[in-house]
Tab-separated table of C-alpha atoms and ligand atoms in Angstrom:
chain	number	residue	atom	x	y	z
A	632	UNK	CA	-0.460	5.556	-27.802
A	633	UNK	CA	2.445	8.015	-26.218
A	634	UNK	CA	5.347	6.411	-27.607
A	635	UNK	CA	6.128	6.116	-23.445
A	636	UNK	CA	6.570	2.561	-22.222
A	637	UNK	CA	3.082	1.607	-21.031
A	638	UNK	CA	2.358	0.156	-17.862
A	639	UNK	CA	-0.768	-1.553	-16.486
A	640	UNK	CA	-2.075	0.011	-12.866
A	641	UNK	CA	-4.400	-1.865	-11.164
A	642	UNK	CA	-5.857	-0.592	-8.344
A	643	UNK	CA	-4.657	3.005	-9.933
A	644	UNK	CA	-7.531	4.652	-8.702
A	645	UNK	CA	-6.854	3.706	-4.935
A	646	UNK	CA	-4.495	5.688	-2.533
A	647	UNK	CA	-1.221	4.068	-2.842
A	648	UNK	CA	-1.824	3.341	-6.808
A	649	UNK	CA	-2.708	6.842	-7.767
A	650	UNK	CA	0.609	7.746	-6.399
A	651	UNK	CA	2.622	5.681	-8.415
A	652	UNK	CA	0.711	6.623	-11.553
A	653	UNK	CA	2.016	10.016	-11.065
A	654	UNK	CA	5.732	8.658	-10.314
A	655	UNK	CA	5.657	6.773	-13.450
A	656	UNK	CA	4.328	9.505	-15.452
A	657	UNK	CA	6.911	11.991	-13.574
A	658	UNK	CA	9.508	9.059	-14.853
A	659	UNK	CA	8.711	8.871	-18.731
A	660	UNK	CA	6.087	6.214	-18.889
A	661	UNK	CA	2.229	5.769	-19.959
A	662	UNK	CA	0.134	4.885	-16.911
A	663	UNK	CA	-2.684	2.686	-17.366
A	664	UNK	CA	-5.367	2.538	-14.495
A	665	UNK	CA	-7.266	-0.373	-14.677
A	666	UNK	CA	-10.050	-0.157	-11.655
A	667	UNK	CA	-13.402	-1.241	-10.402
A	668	UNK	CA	-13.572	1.824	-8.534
A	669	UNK	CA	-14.833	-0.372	-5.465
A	670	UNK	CA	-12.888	1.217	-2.657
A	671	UNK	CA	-11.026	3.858	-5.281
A	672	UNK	CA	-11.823	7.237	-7.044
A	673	UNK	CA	-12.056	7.945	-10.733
A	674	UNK	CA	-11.103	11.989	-9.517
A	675	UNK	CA	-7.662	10.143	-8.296
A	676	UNK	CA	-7.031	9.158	-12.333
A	677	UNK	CA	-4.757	12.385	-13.217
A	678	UNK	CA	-1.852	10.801	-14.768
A	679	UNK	CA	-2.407	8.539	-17.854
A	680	UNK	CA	-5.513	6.672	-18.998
A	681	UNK	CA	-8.685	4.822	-17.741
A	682	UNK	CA	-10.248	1.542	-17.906
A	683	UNK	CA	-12.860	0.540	-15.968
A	684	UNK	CA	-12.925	-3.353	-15.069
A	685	UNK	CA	-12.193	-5.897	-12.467
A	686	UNK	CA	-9.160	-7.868	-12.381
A	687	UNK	CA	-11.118	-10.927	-12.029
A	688	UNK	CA	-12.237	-10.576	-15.796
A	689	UNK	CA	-9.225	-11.894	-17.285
A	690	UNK	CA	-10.296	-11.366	-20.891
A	691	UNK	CA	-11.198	-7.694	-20.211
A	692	UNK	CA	-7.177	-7.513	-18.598
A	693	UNK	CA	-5.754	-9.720	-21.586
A	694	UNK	CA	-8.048	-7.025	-24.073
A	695	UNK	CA	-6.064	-4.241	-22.489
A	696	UNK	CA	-2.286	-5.472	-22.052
A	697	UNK	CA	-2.638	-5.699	-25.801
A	698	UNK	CA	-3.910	-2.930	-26.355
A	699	UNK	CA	-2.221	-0.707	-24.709
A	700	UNK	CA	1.059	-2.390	-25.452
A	701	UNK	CA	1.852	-2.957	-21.689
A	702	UNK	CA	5.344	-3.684	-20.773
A	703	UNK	CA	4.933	-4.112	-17.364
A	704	UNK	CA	1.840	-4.659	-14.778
A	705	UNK	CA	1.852	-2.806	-11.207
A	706	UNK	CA	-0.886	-4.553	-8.840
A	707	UNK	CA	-2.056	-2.872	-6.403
A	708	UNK	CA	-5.808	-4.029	-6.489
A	709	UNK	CA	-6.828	-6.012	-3.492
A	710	UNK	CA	-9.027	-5.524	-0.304
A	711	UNK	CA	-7.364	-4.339	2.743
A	712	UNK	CA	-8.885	-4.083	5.493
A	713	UNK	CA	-7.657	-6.653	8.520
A	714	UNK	CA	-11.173	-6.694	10.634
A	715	UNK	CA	-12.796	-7.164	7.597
A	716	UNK	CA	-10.812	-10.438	6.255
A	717	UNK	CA	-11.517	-12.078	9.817
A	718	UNK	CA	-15.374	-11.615	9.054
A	719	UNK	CA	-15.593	-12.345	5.673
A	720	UNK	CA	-12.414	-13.893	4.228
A	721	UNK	CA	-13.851	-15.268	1.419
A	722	UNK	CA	-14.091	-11.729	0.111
A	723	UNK	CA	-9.815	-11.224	0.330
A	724	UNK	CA	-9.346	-14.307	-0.978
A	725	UNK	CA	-11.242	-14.283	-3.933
A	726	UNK	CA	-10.274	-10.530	-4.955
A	727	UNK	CA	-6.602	-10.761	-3.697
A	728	UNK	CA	-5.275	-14.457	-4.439
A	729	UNK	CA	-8.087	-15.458	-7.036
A	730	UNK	CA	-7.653	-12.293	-8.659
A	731	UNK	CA	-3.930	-11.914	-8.932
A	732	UNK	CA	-4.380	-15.515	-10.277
A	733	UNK	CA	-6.910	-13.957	-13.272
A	734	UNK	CA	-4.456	-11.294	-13.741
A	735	UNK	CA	-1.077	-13.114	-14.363
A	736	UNK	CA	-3.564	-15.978	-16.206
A	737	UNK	CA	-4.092	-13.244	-18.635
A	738	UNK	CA	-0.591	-12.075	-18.958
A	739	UNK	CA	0.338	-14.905	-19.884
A	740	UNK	CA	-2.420	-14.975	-22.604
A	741	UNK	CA	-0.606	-11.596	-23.690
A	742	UNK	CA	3.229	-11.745	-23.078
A	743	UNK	CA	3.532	-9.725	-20.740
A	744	UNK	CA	5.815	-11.301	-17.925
A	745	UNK	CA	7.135	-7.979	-15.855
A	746	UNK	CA	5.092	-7.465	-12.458
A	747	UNK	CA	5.615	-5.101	-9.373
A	748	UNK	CA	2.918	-6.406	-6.792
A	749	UNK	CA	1.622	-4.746	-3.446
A	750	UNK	CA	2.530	-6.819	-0.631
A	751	UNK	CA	2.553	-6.127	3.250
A	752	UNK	CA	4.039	-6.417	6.720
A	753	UNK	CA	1.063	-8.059	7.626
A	754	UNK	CA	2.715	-11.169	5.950
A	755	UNK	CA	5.075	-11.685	9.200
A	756	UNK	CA	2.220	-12.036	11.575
A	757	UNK	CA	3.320	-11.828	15.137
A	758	UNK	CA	6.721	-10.483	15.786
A	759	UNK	CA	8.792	-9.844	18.695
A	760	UNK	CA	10.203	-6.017	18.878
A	761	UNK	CA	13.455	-5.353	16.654
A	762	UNK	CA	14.146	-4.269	12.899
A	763	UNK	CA	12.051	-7.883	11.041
A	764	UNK	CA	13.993	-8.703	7.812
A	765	UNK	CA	13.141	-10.638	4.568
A	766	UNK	CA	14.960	-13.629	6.181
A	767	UNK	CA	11.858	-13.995	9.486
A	768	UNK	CA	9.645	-16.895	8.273
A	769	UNK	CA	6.145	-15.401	7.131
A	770	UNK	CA	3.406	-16.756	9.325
A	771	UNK	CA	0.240	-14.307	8.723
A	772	UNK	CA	-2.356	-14.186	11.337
A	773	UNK	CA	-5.560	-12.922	9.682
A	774	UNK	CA	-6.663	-13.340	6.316
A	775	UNK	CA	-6.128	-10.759	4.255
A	776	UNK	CA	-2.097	-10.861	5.495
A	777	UNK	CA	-2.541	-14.573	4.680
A	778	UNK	CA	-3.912	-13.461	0.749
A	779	UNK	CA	-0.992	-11.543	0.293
A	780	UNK	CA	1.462	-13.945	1.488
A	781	UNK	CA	-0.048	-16.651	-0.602
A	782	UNK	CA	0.187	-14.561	-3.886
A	783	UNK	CA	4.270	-14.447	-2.693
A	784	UNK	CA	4.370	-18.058	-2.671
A	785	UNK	CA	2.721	-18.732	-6.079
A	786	UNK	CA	4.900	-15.850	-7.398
A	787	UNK	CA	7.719	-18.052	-6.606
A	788	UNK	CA	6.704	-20.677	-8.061
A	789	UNK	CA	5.496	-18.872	-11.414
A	790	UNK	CA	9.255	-17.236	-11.289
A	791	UNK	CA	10.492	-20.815	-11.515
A	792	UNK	CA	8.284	-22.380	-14.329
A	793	UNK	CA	7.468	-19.658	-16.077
A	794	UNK	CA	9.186	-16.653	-18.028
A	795	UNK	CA	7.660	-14.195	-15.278
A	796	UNK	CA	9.661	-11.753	-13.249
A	797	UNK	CA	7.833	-10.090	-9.987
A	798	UNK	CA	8.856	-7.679	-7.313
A	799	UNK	CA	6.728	-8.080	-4.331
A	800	UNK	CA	7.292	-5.088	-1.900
A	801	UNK	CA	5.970	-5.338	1.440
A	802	UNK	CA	4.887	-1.657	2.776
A	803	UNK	CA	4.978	-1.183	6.241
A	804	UNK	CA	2.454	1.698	7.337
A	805	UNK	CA	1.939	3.872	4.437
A	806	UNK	CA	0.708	7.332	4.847
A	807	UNK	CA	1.017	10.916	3.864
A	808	UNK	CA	-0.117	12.353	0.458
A	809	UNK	CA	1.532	13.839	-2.735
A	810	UNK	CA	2.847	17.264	-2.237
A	811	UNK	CA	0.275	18.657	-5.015
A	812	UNK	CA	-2.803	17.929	-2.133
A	813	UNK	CA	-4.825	15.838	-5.062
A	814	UNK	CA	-4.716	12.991	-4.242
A	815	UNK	CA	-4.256	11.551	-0.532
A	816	UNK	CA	-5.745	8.710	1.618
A	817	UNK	CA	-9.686	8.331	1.631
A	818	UNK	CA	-11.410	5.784	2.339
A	819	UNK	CA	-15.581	4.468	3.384
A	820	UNK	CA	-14.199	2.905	6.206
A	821	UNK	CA	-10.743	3.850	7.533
A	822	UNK	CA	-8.747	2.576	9.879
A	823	UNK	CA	-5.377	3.763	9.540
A	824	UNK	CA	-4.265	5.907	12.608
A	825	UNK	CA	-3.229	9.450	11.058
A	826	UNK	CA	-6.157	9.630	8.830
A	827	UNK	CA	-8.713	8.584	11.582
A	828	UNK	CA	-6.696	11.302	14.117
A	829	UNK	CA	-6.728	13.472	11.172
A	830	UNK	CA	-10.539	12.983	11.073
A	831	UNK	CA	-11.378	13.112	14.784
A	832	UNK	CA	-9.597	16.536	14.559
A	833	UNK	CA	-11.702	17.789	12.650
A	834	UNK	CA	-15.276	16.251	13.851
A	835	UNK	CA	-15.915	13.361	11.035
A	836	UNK	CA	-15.399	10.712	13.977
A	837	UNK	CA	-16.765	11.275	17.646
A	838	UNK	CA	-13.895	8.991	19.165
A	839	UNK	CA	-10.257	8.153	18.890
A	840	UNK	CA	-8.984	5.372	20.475
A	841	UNK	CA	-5.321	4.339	21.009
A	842	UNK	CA	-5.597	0.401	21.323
A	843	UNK	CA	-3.397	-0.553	24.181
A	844	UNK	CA	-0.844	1.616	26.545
A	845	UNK	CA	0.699	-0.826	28.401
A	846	UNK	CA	2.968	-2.745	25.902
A	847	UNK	CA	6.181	-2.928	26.664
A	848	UNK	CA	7.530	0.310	24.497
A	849	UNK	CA	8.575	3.612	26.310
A	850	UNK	CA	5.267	5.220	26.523
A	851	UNK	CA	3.613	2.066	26.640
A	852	UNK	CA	1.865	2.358	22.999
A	853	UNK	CA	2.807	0.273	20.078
A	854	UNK	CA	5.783	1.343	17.582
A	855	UNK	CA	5.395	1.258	13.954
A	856	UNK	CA	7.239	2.280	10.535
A	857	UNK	CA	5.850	5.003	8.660
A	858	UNK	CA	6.433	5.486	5.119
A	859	UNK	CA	5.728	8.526	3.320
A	860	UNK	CA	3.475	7.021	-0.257
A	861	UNK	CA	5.947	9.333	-2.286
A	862	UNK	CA	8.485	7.033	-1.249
A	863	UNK	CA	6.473	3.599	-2.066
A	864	UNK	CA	5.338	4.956	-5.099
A	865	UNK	CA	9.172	5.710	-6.137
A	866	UNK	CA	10.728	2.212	-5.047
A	867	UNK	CA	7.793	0.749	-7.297
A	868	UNK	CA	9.480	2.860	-10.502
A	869	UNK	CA	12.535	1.948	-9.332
A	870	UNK	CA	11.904	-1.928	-9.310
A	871	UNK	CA	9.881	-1.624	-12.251
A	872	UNK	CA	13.372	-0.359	-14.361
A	873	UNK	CA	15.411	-3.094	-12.698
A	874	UNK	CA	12.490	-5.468	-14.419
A	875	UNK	CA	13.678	-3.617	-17.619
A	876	UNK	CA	16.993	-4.197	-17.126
A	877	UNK	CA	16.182	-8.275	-16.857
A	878	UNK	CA	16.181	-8.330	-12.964
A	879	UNK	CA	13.931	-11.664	-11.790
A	880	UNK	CA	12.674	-9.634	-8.962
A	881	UNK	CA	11.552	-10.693	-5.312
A	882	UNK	CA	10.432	-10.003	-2.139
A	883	UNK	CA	11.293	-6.320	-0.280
A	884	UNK	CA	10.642	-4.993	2.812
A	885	UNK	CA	9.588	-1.059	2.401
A	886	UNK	CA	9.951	0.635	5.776
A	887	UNK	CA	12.452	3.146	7.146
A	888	UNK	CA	13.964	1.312	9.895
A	889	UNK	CA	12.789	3.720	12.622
A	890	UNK	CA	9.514	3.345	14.943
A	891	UNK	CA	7.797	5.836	15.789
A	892	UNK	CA	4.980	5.057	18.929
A	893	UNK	CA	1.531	5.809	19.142
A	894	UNK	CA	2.187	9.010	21.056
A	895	UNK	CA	4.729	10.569	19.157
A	896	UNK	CA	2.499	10.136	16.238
A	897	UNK	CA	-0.369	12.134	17.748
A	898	UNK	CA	2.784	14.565	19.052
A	899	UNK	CA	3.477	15.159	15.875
A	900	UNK	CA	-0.220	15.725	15.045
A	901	UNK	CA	-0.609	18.344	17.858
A	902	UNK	CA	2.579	20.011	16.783
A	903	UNK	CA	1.657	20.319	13.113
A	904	UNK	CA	-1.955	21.445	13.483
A	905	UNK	CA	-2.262	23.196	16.815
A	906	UNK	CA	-4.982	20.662	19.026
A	907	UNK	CA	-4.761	17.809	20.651
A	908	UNK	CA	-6.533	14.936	19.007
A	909	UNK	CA	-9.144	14.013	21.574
A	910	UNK	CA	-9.088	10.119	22.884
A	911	UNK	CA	-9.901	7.444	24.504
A	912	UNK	CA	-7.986	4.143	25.839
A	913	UNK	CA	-9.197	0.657	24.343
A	914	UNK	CA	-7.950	-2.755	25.561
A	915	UNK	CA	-4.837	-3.432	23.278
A	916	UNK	CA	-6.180	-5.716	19.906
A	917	UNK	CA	-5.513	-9.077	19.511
A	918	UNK	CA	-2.409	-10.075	17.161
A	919	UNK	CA	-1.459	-6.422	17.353
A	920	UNK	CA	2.418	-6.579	17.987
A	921	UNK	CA	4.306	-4.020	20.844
A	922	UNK	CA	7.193	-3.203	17.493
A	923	UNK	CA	6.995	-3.789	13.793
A	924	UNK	CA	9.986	-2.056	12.386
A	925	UNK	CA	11.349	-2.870	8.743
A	926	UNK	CA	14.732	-3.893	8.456
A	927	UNK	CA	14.822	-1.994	4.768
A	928	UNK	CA	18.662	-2.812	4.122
A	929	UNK	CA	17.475	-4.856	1.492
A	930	UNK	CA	15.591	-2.309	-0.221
A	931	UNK	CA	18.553	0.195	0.257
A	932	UNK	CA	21.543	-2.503	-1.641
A	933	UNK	CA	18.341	-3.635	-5.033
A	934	UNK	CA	16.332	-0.567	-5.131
A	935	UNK	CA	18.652	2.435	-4.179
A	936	UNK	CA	15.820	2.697	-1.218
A	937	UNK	CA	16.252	6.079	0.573
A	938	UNK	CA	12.879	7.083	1.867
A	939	UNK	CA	13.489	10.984	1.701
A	940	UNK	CA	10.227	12.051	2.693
A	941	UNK	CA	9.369	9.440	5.388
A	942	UNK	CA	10.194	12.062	8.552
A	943	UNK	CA	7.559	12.404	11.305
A	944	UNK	CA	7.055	15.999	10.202
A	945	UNK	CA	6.812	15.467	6.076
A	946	UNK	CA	4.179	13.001	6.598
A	947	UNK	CA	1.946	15.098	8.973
A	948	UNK	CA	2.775	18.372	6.987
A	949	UNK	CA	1.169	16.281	3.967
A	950	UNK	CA	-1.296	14.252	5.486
A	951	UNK	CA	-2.921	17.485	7.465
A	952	UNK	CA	-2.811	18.959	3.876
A	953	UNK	CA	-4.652	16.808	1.778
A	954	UNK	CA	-7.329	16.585	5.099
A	955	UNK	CA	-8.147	20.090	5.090
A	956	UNK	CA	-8.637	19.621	1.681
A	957	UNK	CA	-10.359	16.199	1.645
A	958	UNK	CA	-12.458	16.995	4.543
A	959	UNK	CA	-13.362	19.987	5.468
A	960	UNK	CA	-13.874	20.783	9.003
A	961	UNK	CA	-17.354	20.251	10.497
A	962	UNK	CA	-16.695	20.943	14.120
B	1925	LIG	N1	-2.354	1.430	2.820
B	1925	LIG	C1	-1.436	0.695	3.440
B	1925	LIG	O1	-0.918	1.073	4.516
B	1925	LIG	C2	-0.967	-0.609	2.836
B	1925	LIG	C3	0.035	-1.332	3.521
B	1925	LIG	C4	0.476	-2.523	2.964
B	1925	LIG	C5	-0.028	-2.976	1.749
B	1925	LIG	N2	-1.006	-2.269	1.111
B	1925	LIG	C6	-1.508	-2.784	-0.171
B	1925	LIG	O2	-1.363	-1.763	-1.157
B	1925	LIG	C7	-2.386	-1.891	-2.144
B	1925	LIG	C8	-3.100	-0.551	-2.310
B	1925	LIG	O3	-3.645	-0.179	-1.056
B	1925	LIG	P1	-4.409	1.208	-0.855
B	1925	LIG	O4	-4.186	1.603	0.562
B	1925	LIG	O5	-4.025	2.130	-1.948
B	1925	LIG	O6	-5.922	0.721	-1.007
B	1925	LIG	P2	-7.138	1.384	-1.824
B	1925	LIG	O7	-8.361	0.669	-1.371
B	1925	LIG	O8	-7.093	2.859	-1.720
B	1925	LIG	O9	-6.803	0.980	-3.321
B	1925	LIG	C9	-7.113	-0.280	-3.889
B	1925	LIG	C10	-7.670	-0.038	-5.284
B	1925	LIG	O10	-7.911	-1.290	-5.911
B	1925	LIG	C11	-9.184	-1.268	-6.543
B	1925	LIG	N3	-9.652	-2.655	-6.631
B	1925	LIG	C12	-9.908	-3.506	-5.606
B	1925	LIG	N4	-10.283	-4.703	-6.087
B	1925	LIG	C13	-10.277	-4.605	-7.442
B	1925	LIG	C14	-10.556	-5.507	-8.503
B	1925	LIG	N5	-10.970	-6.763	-8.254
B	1925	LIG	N6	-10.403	-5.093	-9.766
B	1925	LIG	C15	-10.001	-3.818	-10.037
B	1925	LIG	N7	-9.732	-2.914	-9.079
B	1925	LIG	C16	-9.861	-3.302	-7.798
B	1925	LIG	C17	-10.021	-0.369	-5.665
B	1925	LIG	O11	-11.161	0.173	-6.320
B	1925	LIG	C18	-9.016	0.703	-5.260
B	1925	LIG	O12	-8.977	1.764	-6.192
B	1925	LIG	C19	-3.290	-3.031	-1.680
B	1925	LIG	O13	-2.892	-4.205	-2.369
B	1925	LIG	C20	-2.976	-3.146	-0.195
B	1925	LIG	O14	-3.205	-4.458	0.269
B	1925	LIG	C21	-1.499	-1.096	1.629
């Protein structure tokens, strides 16, 4: 034991979770990573301990909140890929709503009653263009957006009958890597657009396609919010000490407020690295909206929310980093 407030990781071993294990040890507290290492990486484990399990073993979690002394739980573990929920969603919805069930089963089992969860944009489903706010109903098209907004609602109703107090923050795209270059975004199967531009740059994919250029946008490919995982991973400490502080939580939109388009994304790509990311055009994909822009306002007033290095540039710089590192080039 550190004599630093403990806190429980799951999924700490995955991109976005590794990240806030080094926040919270760069913030004075005791990571736990608690992973199954199914989509993560036990290299990615730098800051703070390691247990091995799945969050669906509830006595394995309940073993470890107590013995670790955990004050507080941040979730991250979950499935996440769209295309993959459609095929197979009994796979999301037993890992991410059956197994955040198992997990806050077991914290109640231990006393522990403080939780920061991962949630998504995915949970507004189709959206018409402008900044979406906490106040748009939630009406999920595909499962795994569906999973997430579930575990919302039976947060809220756990808030209500029980002592627990959650943050659920909804990331918008999340990309970029820590500034140190070890630890960044890999993945079996990826399908997030830097990383897969990042990769057809340097020969690990033979095509890149940009789904749809004729939405209704400027250059006719679809907008989205970028946010740098530095940030996310500091608006989870920050909610974390307003959980401290006896703040019930909620639900939190983490975005920037600005869209960038497909584009000026693979602009920003050329600019940073010198080449042109080669690519094809695809038919646009089904429930893939022109705009999805946080409104982070919210955010901003709870969590002192200032994204500071969510810029185009900042996120490419790093991104292009940890890629050269990650993956060397083989073309
Ligand atoms: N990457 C994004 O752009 C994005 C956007 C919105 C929300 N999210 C959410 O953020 C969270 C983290 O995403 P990521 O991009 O870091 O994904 P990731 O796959 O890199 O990390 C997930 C981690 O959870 C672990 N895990 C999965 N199921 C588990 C289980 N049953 N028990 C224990 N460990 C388990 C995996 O091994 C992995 O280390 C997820 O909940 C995801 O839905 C991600």
């Amino acid at each position: 034991m550190s004599g630093q407030p403990a806190v429980l990781v799951t999924g700490g071993a995955g991109y976005i979770g590794a990240h806030a294990c080094k926040a919270l040890a760069e913030a004075g507290f005791s990571p736990v990573c608690y992973d199954s290492l199914e989509t993560g990486h036990r290299e990615f484990v730098r800051w703070g301990t390691f247990v091995h399990g799945d969050i669906r073993d509830q006595a394995k979690v309940r073993e470890t909140l107590r013995q670790h002394q955990i004050v507080a739980v941040m979730h991250f573990a979950a499935f996440s890929l769209v295309g993959e929920s459609v095929a197979d969603p009994q796979k999301y919805y037993q890992n991410n709503l059956a197994g955040t069930l198992t997990l806050l089963a077991a914290m109640r089992e231990a006393g522990c009653n403080r939780l920061v969860v991962s949630s998504t944009g995915a949970v507004y489903g189709e959206v018409p263009s402008g900044l979406v706010s906490e106040a748009r109903e939630c009406k999920p098209i595909n499962p795994y957006g569906a999973s997430k907004w579930m575990v919302e609602r039976l947060l809220a109703d756990y808030r209500s009958a029980y002592d627990l107090t959650a943050f659920c923050l909804r990331y918008f795209n999340a990309c970029g890597a820590d500034e140190s270059g070890s630890i960044g975004e890999r993945r079996k199967s990826e399908t997030h657009l830097i990383p897969r531009a990042m990769m057809a740059l340097q020969g690990h994919l033979a095509d890149f396609a940009i789904f749809g250029d004729d939405y209704p946008t400027p250059d006719g490919t679809a907008i989205r919010d970028y946010i740098h995982v530095t940030d996310l991973a500091d608006a989870h400490v920050s909610a974390l000490r307003l959980l401290l502080k006896g703040h019930k939580g909620g639900s939190f939109n983490l975005g920037t407020g600005s869209g960038f388009s497909v584009r000026q994304v693979l602009a920003a790509i050329a600019a940073e690295t010198g080449r042109e990311v080669p690519r094809t055009i695809m038919p646009r994909r089904p429930g893939d909206p022109a705009e999805l822009v946080a409104d982070p306002s919210r955010a901003r007033r709870t969590l002192d929310f200032l994204p500071a290095r969510s810029d185009l540039r900042t996120i490419v710089r790093s991104a292009w980093a940890w890629h050269q590192k990650a993956h060397p080039r083989i073309s």
